[in-house]
Amino acid sequence: MSATARDDLIRGVWRENPVLVTTLGLCPTLAVTNTVANCVAMGLATFFVLVASCYLVALVAKWIPGEIRITAFVLIIATFVTVADMAIEALAPDVHKALGAFIALIVVNCIILGRQEAFASKNPVLNSVADAAGAGIGFMVTMLMMGTVREVIGNGTLLGHRVLPASYEPWVVMMLPPGGFLTLGTILLLIKWKKVRKPAVADAPAPAAAASGAVSGGSAA
Amino acid sequence: MSGLVWIFVSAMFVSNFTLAMFLGLCAFLGVSGKIATALRMGAADTFVLVLTSLAVWFLNKFVLAEAPYLRVIAFIVVIAGLVQIVEMIIKKASPTLFRELGIYLPLITTNCAVLGLAMIQTNKGYTLGEGVAFALGGGAGLTLALVLMASIREEVELADVPEFARGVGLVFIIAGSLSLAFMGFAGLFSAA
């Protein structure tokens, strides 16, 4: 793998994380992250659709006229979503039921159309696949972060196994819709808080002040 | 008749598209800055939802019965076409509104509320009337959520918020509180 393709891969995972930095693809991030198992299924399905459709778009982009490219991209995505939908229904009917309409809704996940429009339609195949894989992994990482927080706090379990003592009274609300908003909001606030603090820490003249800033920043994360 | 009313009320409050089902969040975050814009976006959304509901009923009845695996593809093409038409109408009828909605107007195509409505309506097997009631309720609920959010955000603009909390993180916390409030409506149904 060439150096640039590796850059394309890594960029999407954290620095340009599709959910946390560009706030795309929010609907599934909030809707299906109430348990870790759902997150894994949704993350894998989205990853597959993202990589497969970006691969195809990068291959055929130069033959698609500009005026109809969005329609063509959406059709390509819809095809792969149908494949993913049928595969999940056949392999894991329970998961299919739990995710409900949200598998079909991968079609309208802005991350996918965004990567195609901004990257895959203008770049070579290898880079496009790397970029799509990076964004897909970034999406999955965020989903898992959300899912872990929500399942542990909301139900005291992780992947169905009890991790908190039985005496723990679960915050059921974290499994319910408001929990999604609150968890993502808190994560975004923490990230912003660290970002705002960073320049202040760097400017601090005394090393002692910088150290204390770093410590309090670290404890919050 | 009471069935239709319940579908409407349920779509508007209990399973509110935005706050309980997380559909259409991009627009929810994007155009909830001003009350006036939020109202118009809600109206445009509702219009597209009703048209989609009609089109989906027609597709399900006459076309997709033979080929259910084409569902997702057929829906998205029809939705894209409908949004294009709505866009042309708005551009002609009200250029100001067209500018205000900006990129969020074509993005109604990728607004999951619209495709979500199509899928849910199909899964539940709604009739034509039920589908339209569902679309109207969903649209009304979406507009309600947008306007509530915009009203709060207009106030937050003037408030003394710490620097790190300005922006999208705070909006999510507010949305969480709204969503908590809407959970109260769930009691409507166990009582009925």
Coordinates of C-alpha atoms in Angstrom, one line a residue:
Chain A
M1 CA 0.0 0.0 0.0
S2 CA 1.4 3.4 -1.0
A3 CA 2.0 6.1 1.6
T4 CA -0.9 8.3 0.3
A5 CA -3.4 5.5 0.4
R6 CA -2.4 4.8 4.0
D7 CA -2.9 8.5 4.8
D8 CA -6.4 8.3 3.2
L9 CA -7.1 5.4 5.4
I10 CA -5.9 6.9 8.6
R11 CA -7.4 10.3 8.1
G12 CA -11.0 9.1 8.2
V13 CA -10.6 7.1 11.4
W14 CA -9.9 10.0 13.8
R15 CA -8.8 13.4 12.5
E16 CA -11.7 13.6 10.0
N17 CA -14.0 11.2 11.8
P18 CA -17.2 11.3 9.9
V19 CA -19.5 11.4 12.9
L20 CA -17.5 13.4 15.5
V21 CA -15.8 15.9 13.3
T22 CA -18.1 16.4 10.3
T23 CA -21.3 15.4 12.1
L24 CA -22.5 13.2 9.3
G25 CA -24.5 10.0 9.5
L26 CA -26.1 10.9 12.8
C27 CA -29.3 9.1 12.5
P28 CA -28.0 5.5 12.8
T29 CA -25.3 6.7 15.3
L30 CA -28.1 7.7 17.6
A31 CA -30.8 5.2 16.7
V32 CA -29.2 1.8 16.8
T33 CA -26.5 2.3 19.4
N34 CA -28.5 1.1 22.4
T35 CA -26.6 -2.2 22.5
V36 CA -23.1 -3.1 21.4
A37 CA -24.3 -6.0 19.3
N38 CA -26.5 -3.7 17.2
C39 CA -23.5 -1.3 16.8
V40 CA -21.3 -4.1 15.4
A41 CA -24.0 -5.3 12.9
M42 CA -24.8 -1.7 11.8
G43 CA -21.1 -0.8 11.6
L44 CA -20.2 -3.8 9.5
A45 CA -23.1 -3.3 7.1
T46 CA -22.3 0.4 6.7
F47 CA -18.6 -0.5 6.2
F48 CA -19.4 -3.0 3.5
V49 CA -21.8 -0.6 1.6
L50 CA -19.3 2.3 2.0
V51 CA -16.3 0.4 0.6
A52 CA -18.1 -1.5 -2.1
S53 CA -19.9 1.5 -3.5
C54 CA -16.9 3.8 -3.3
Y55 CA -14.9 1.1 -5.2
L56 CA -17.6 1.0 -7.9
V57 CA -17.9 4.8 -8.1
A58 CA -14.1 5.2 -8.4
L59 CA -14.2 2.7 -11.2
V60 CA -17.0 4.2 -13.3
A61 CA -16.9 7.9 -12.3
K62 CA -15.3 9.1 -15.5
W63 CA -18.2 7.7 -17.6
I64 CA -20.9 9.3 -15.5
P65 CA -22.1 12.7 -16.8
G66 CA -22.0 15.4 -14.1
E67 CA -25.7 16.2 -14.1
I68 CA -26.9 12.8 -13.2
R69 CA -24.0 11.7 -10.9
I70 CA -25.8 12.0 -7.6
T71 CA -28.7 9.9 -9.0
A72 CA -26.2 7.3 -10.2
F73 CA -24.3 7.3 -6.9
V74 CA -27.5 6.8 -5.0
L75 CA -28.5 3.9 -7.2
I76 CA -25.1 2.3 -6.7
I77 CA -25.5 2.7 -2.9
A78 CA -29.1 1.4 -3.0
T79 CA -27.9 -1.8 -4.8
F80 CA -25.3 -2.6 -2.2
V81 CA -27.7 -1.8 0.6
T82 CA -30.2 -4.3 -0.9
V83 CA -27.4 -6.9 -0.9
A84 CA -26.5 -6.1 2.7
D85 CA -30.1 -6.1 3.8
M86 CA -30.7 -9.6 2.3
A87 CA -27.5 -11.0 3.7
I88 CA -28.3 -9.8 7.2
E89 CA -31.8 -11.2 7.0
A90 CA -30.5 -14.6 5.9
L91 CA -27.5 -14.8 8.4
A92 CA -28.9 -13.1 11.5
P93 CA -32.7 -12.6 11.5
D94 CA -32.7 -11.4 15.1
V95 CA -30.3 -8.6 14.3
H96 CA -32.3 -7.8 11.2
K97 CA -35.4 -7.3 13.3
A98 CA -33.6 -5.2 15.9
L99 CA -32.2 -2.8 13.3
G100 CA -35.5 -2.6 11.5
A101 CA -35.8 0.1 8.9
F102 CA -32.3 1.4 9.7
I103 CA -30.6 -1.1 7.3
A104 CA -32.5 0.3 4.4
L105 CA -31.7 3.8 5.7
I106 CA -28.0 3.1 5.1
V107 CA -28.9 4.4 1.6
V108 CA -29.4 7.9 3.0
N109 CA -26.4 7.8 5.3
C110 CA -24.7 11.1 4.3
I111 CA -21.3 9.6 5.0
I112 CA -21.5 7.4 2.0
L113 CA -22.7 10.0 -0.5
G114 CA -20.3 12.4 1.1
R115 CA -17.2 10.2 0.5
Q116 CA -18.3 9.5 -3.0
E117 CA -18.9 13.0 -4.0
A118 CA -15.9 14.5 -2.2
F119 CA -13.4 11.7 -2.8
A120 CA -14.2 8.6 -4.8
S121 CA -15.5 10.3 -7.9
K122 CA -12.1 12.2 -8.3
N123 CA -9.5 9.8 -7.1
P124 CA -7.9 6.5 -8.1
V125 CA -9.5 3.2 -7.0
L126 CA -6.9 2.3 -4.4
N127 CA -7.1 5.6 -2.6
S128 CA -10.9 5.7 -2.8
V129 CA -11.1 2.3 -1.2
A130 CA -8.6 3.3 1.5
D131 CA -10.6 6.5 2.1
A132 CA -13.9 4.7 2.3
A133 CA -12.4 2.1 4.7
G134 CA -11.0 4.8 6.9
A135 CA -14.4 6.6 7.1
G136 CA -16.1 3.2 7.7
I137 CA -13.7 2.4 10.5
G138 CA -14.2 5.9 12.0
F139 CA -17.9 5.4 11.9
M140 CA -17.6 2.0 13.5
V141 CA -15.3 3.3 16.3
T142 CA -17.8 6.0 17.1
M143 CA -20.8 3.6 17.1
L144 CA -18.9 1.3 19.5
M145 CA -18.0 4.2 21.8
M146 CA -21.7 5.2 21.9
G147 CA -22.9 1.6 22.2
T148 CA -20.5 0.8 25.0
V149 CA -21.4 3.8 27.1
R150 CA -25.2 3.4 26.5
E151 CA -25.3 -0.4 27.2
V152 CA -23.1 -0.3 30.3
I153 CA -24.8 2.7 31.9
G154 CA -28.3 1.9 30.6
N155 CA -28.4 -1.8 31.3
G156 CA -25.2 -2.7 33.3
T157 CA -24.2 -5.2 30.6
L158 CA -21.7 -5.4 27.7
L159 CA -22.6 -7.5 24.7
G160 CA -25.2 -9.1 27.0
H161 CA -22.8 -10.0 29.8
R162 CA -23.2 -8.3 33.1
V163 CA -20.3 -6.0 33.9
L164 CA -21.7 -3.9 36.7
P165 CA -22.7 -5.5 40.0
A166 CA -26.4 -6.5 40.3
S167 CA -26.9 -3.9 42.9
Y168 CA -26.4 -1.2 40.2
E169 CA -29.7 0.4 39.3
P170 CA -29.5 0.8 35.5
W171 CA -30.3 4.3 34.0
V172 CA -32.8 2.9 31.6
V173 CA -33.1 6.3 29.9
M174 CA -29.6 5.7 28.3
M175 CA -31.1 2.9 26.3
L176 CA -34.0 5.0 25.2
P177 CA -33.9 7.8 22.6
P178 CA -32.9 10.7 25.0
G179 CA -29.8 8.6 26.0
G180 CA -28.6 8.7 22.4
F181 CA -28.7 12.5 22.2
L182 CA -27.2 12.9 25.7
T183 CA -24.3 10.5 25.0
L184 CA -23.3 12.0 21.7
G185 CA -23.7 15.5 23.0
T186 CA -21.5 14.7 26.0
I187 CA -18.8 13.2 23.7
L188 CA -18.9 16.2 21.4
L189 CA -18.7 18.6 24.3
L190 CA -15.7 16.7 25.7
I191 CA -13.9 16.8 22.4
K192 CA -14.6 20.5 22.0
W193 CA -13.5 21.2 25.5
K194 CA -10.1 19.5 24.9
K195 CA -9.7 21.5 21.7
V196 CA -10.4 24.8 23.3
R197 CA -8.1 24.0 26.2
K198 CA -5.2 22.9 24.0
P199 CA -4.0 26.3 22.8
A200 CA -4.3 27.7 26.3
V201 CA -2.0 24.9 27.6
A202 CA 0.5 25.4 24.8
D203 CA 0.6 29.2 25.5
A204 CA 1.1 28.8 29.2
P205 CA 4.6 30.0 30.1
A206 CA 5.3 28.0 33.3
P207 CA 5.8 24.3 32.8
A208 CA 3.9 23.7 36.1
A209 CA 0.8 25.3 34.8
A210 CA 1.0 23.4 31.5
A211 CA 1.4 20.1 33.5
S212 CA -1.6 20.8 35.7
G213 CA -3.6 21.7 32.6
A214 CA -2.7 18.4 30.9
V215 CA -3.6 16.5 34.0
S216 CA -7.0 18.0 34.4
G217 CA -7.6 17.6 30.6
G218 CA -6.6 13.9 30.8
S219 CA -8.8 13.2 33.8
A220 CA -11.8 14.6 32.0
A221 CA -11.3 12.3 29.0
Chain B
M1 CA -61.7 7.2 11.5
S2 CA -60.4 7.1 15.1
G3 CA -57.7 4.7 13.8
L4 CA -56.5 7.5 11.5
V5 CA -56.5 10.0 14.3
W6 CA -54.4 7.7 16.5
I7 CA -51.9 7.1 13.7
F8 CA -51.6 10.9 13.3
V9 CA -51.2 11.6 17.0
S10 CA -48.8 8.7 17.5
A11 CA -46.6 9.8 14.6
M12 CA -46.6 13.4 15.8
F13 CA -45.9 12.9 19.5
V14 CA -45.3 9.4 20.7
S15 CA -43.0 8.2 18.0
N16 CA -41.9 11.7 16.9
F17 CA -39.7 11.3 13.8
T18 CA -36.9 13.5 15.1
L19 CA -36.9 13.0 18.8
A20 CA -37.9 9.4 19.2
M21 CA -36.9 7.8 16.0
F22 CA -33.9 9.8 15.0
L23 CA -35.0 10.4 11.5
G24 CA -33.9 13.6 9.7
L25 CA -31.3 14.8 12.1
C26 CA -29.1 16.6 9.5
A27 CA -31.8 19.0 8.7
F28 CA -32.8 19.2 12.4
L29 CA -29.3 20.4 13.2
G30 CA -28.8 22.4 10.1
V31 CA -31.9 24.6 9.8
S32 CA -33.1 24.9 13.4
G33 CA -31.3 28.2 13.9
K34 CA -34.2 30.5 13.2
I35 CA -37.9 29.9 13.9
A36 CA -39.1 31.2 10.5
T37 CA -36.8 29.0 8.5
A38 CA -37.6 26.0 10.7
L39 CA -41.3 26.5 10.0
R40 CA -40.8 26.6 6.3
M41 CA -38.4 23.7 6.3
G42 CA -41.0 21.7 8.2
A43 CA -43.7 22.6 5.7
A44 CA -41.5 21.6 2.8
D45 CA -40.7 18.3 4.6
T46 CA -44.3 17.6 5.3
F47 CA -45.2 18.2 1.7
V48 CA -42.5 15.8 0.4
L49 CA -43.6 13.3 3.1
V50 CA -47.2 13.3 1.9
L51 CA -46.3 13.0 -1.7
T52 CA -43.9 10.1 -0.9
S53 CA -46.6 8.4 1.1
L54 CA -48.9 8.5 -1.9
A55 CA -46.2 7.4 -4.3
V56 CA -45.1 4.5 -2.0
W57 CA -48.6 3.3 -1.7
F58 CA -49.0 3.3 -5.5
L59 CA -45.6 1.5 -6.0
N60 CA -46.4 -1.1 -3.3
K61 CA -49.8 -1.8 -4.8
F62 CA -49.0 -2.0 -8.5
V63 CA -45.3 -2.5 -9.0
L64 CA -43.4 -3.9 -6.0
A65 CA -45.8 -6.7 -5.2
E66 CA -44.0 -8.6 -8.0
A67 CA -40.5 -7.6 -7.0
P68 CA -40.1 -6.8 -3.3
Y69 CA -36.3 -6.9 -3.5
L70 CA -36.4 -3.7 -5.6
R71 CA -38.0 -1.8 -2.8
V72 CA -35.1 0.3 -1.6
I73 CA -34.0 1.2 -5.1
A74 CA -37.5 2.1 -6.3
F75 CA -38.2 4.2 -3.3
I76 CA -35.0 6.2 -3.4
V77 CA -35.5 7.0 -7.1
V78 CA -39.1 8.1 -6.6
I79 CA -38.1 10.3 -3.6
A80 CA -35.2 11.9 -5.6
G81 CA -37.6 12.7 -8.4
L82 CA -40.2 14.1 -6.0
V83 CA -37.7 16.3 -4.3
Q84 CA -36.4 17.6 -7.6
I85 CA -40.0 18.6 -8.5
V86 CA -40.6 20.3 -5.1
E87 CA -37.3 22.1 -5.5
M88 CA -38.3 23.5 -8.9
I89 CA -41.7 24.6 -7.6
I90 CA -40.2 26.4 -4.6
K91 CA -37.5 28.0 -6.8
K92 CA -40.2 29.4 -9.0
A93 CA -42.8 30.3 -6.4
S94 CA -40.5 31.7 -3.7
P95 CA -36.9 32.5 -4.5
T96 CA -36.3 33.8 -1.0
L97 CA -37.3 30.6 0.6
F98 CA -35.2 28.7 -1.9
R99 CA -32.1 30.7 -0.8
E100 CA -32.9 30.3 2.9
L101 CA -33.3 26.6 2.7
G102 CA -30.1 26.3 0.6
I103 CA -28.4 23.0 0.5
Y104 CA -31.0 21.5 2.9
L105 CA -33.7 21.5 0.2
P106 CA -32.0 19.0 -2.2
L107 CA -30.8 17.2 0.9
I108 CA -34.5 16.3 1.7
T109 CA -33.7 13.4 -0.7
T110 CA -31.2 12.0 1.7
N111 CA -33.3 13.0 4.7
C112 CA -33.9 9.7 6.4
A113 CA -37.4 10.8 7.5
V114 CA -38.6 10.5 3.9
L115 CA -37.1 7.0 3.2
G116 CA -37.9 6.0 6.8
L117 CA -41.5 6.9 6.2
A118 CA -41.6 4.8 3.0
M119 CA -40.1 1.8 4.8
I120 CA -42.2 2.0 7.9
Q121 CA -45.4 2.5 5.9
T122 CA -44.5 -0.6 3.9
N123 CA -43.5 -2.7 6.9
K124 CA -46.8 -1.8 8.7
G125 CA -48.9 -2.3 5.6
Y126 CA -50.7 1.0 5.9
T127 CA -53.6 1.7 3.5
L128 CA -53.7 4.8 1.4
G129 CA -55.6 6.8 4.1
E130 CA -53.5 5.5 7.0
G131 CA -50.3 6.3 5.0
V132 CA -51.4 9.9 4.5
A133 CA -52.3 10.3 8.1
F134 CA -48.9 8.9 9.1
A135 CA -47.1 11.3 6.7
L136 CA -49.1 14.3 8.0
G137 CA -48.5 13.3 11.6
G138 CA -44.8 12.7 11.0
G139 CA -44.5 16.0 9.1
A140 CA -46.3 17.8 11.9
G141 CA -44.1 16.2 14.5
L142 CA -41.0 17.0 12.6
T143 CA -42.1 20.7 12.2
L144 CA -42.9 20.8 15.9
A145 CA -39.5 19.5 16.9
L146 CA -37.7 21.9 14.5
V147 CA -39.7 24.9 15.8
L148 CA -39.1 24.0 19.4
M149 CA -35.4 23.6 18.8
A150 CA -35.2 26.8 16.9
S151 CA -37.0 28.7 19.7
I152 CA -34.6 27.4 22.2
R153 CA -31.6 28.1 20.0
E154 CA -32.7 31.7 19.4
E155 CA -32.6 32.2 23.2
V156 CA -29.3 30.3 23.6
E157 CA -27.7 32.7 21.1
L158 CA -28.2 35.5 23.6
A159 CA -27.1 33.5 26.7
D160 CA -23.7 33.5 28.1
V161 CA -22.6 30.0 27.2
P162 CA -19.0 28.9 28.0
E163 CA -16.8 28.8 24.9
F164 CA -16.4 25.1 24.7
A165 CA -20.1 24.5 24.8
R166 CA -20.9 26.7 21.8
G167 CA -21.9 24.6 18.9
V168 CA -23.3 21.2 18.1
G169 CA -22.6 19.5 21.4
L170 CA -24.9 21.8 23.3
V171 CA -27.6 21.3 20.6
F172 CA -27.5 17.6 21.2
I173 CA -27.9 18.1 25.0
I174 CA -30.9 20.3 24.3
A175 CA -32.3 17.7 21.9
G176 CA -31.8 15.1 24.6
S177 CA -33.9 17.2 27.0
L178 CA -36.6 17.7 24.4
S179 CA -36.6 14.0 23.7
L180 CA -37.0 13.2 27.4
A181 CA -40.0 15.5 27.5
F182 CA -41.5 13.8 24.5
M183 CA -41.1 10.4 26.2
G184 CA -43.9 11.6 28.4
F185 CA -46.3 11.3 25.5
A186 CA -45.8 7.5 25.5
G187 CA -48.3 7.4 28.4
L188 CA -51.0 8.5 25.9
F189 CA -51.2 5.0 24.5
S190 CA -51.2 2.8 27.6
A191 CA -54.1 4.9 28.8
A192 CA -56.0 4.4 25.6

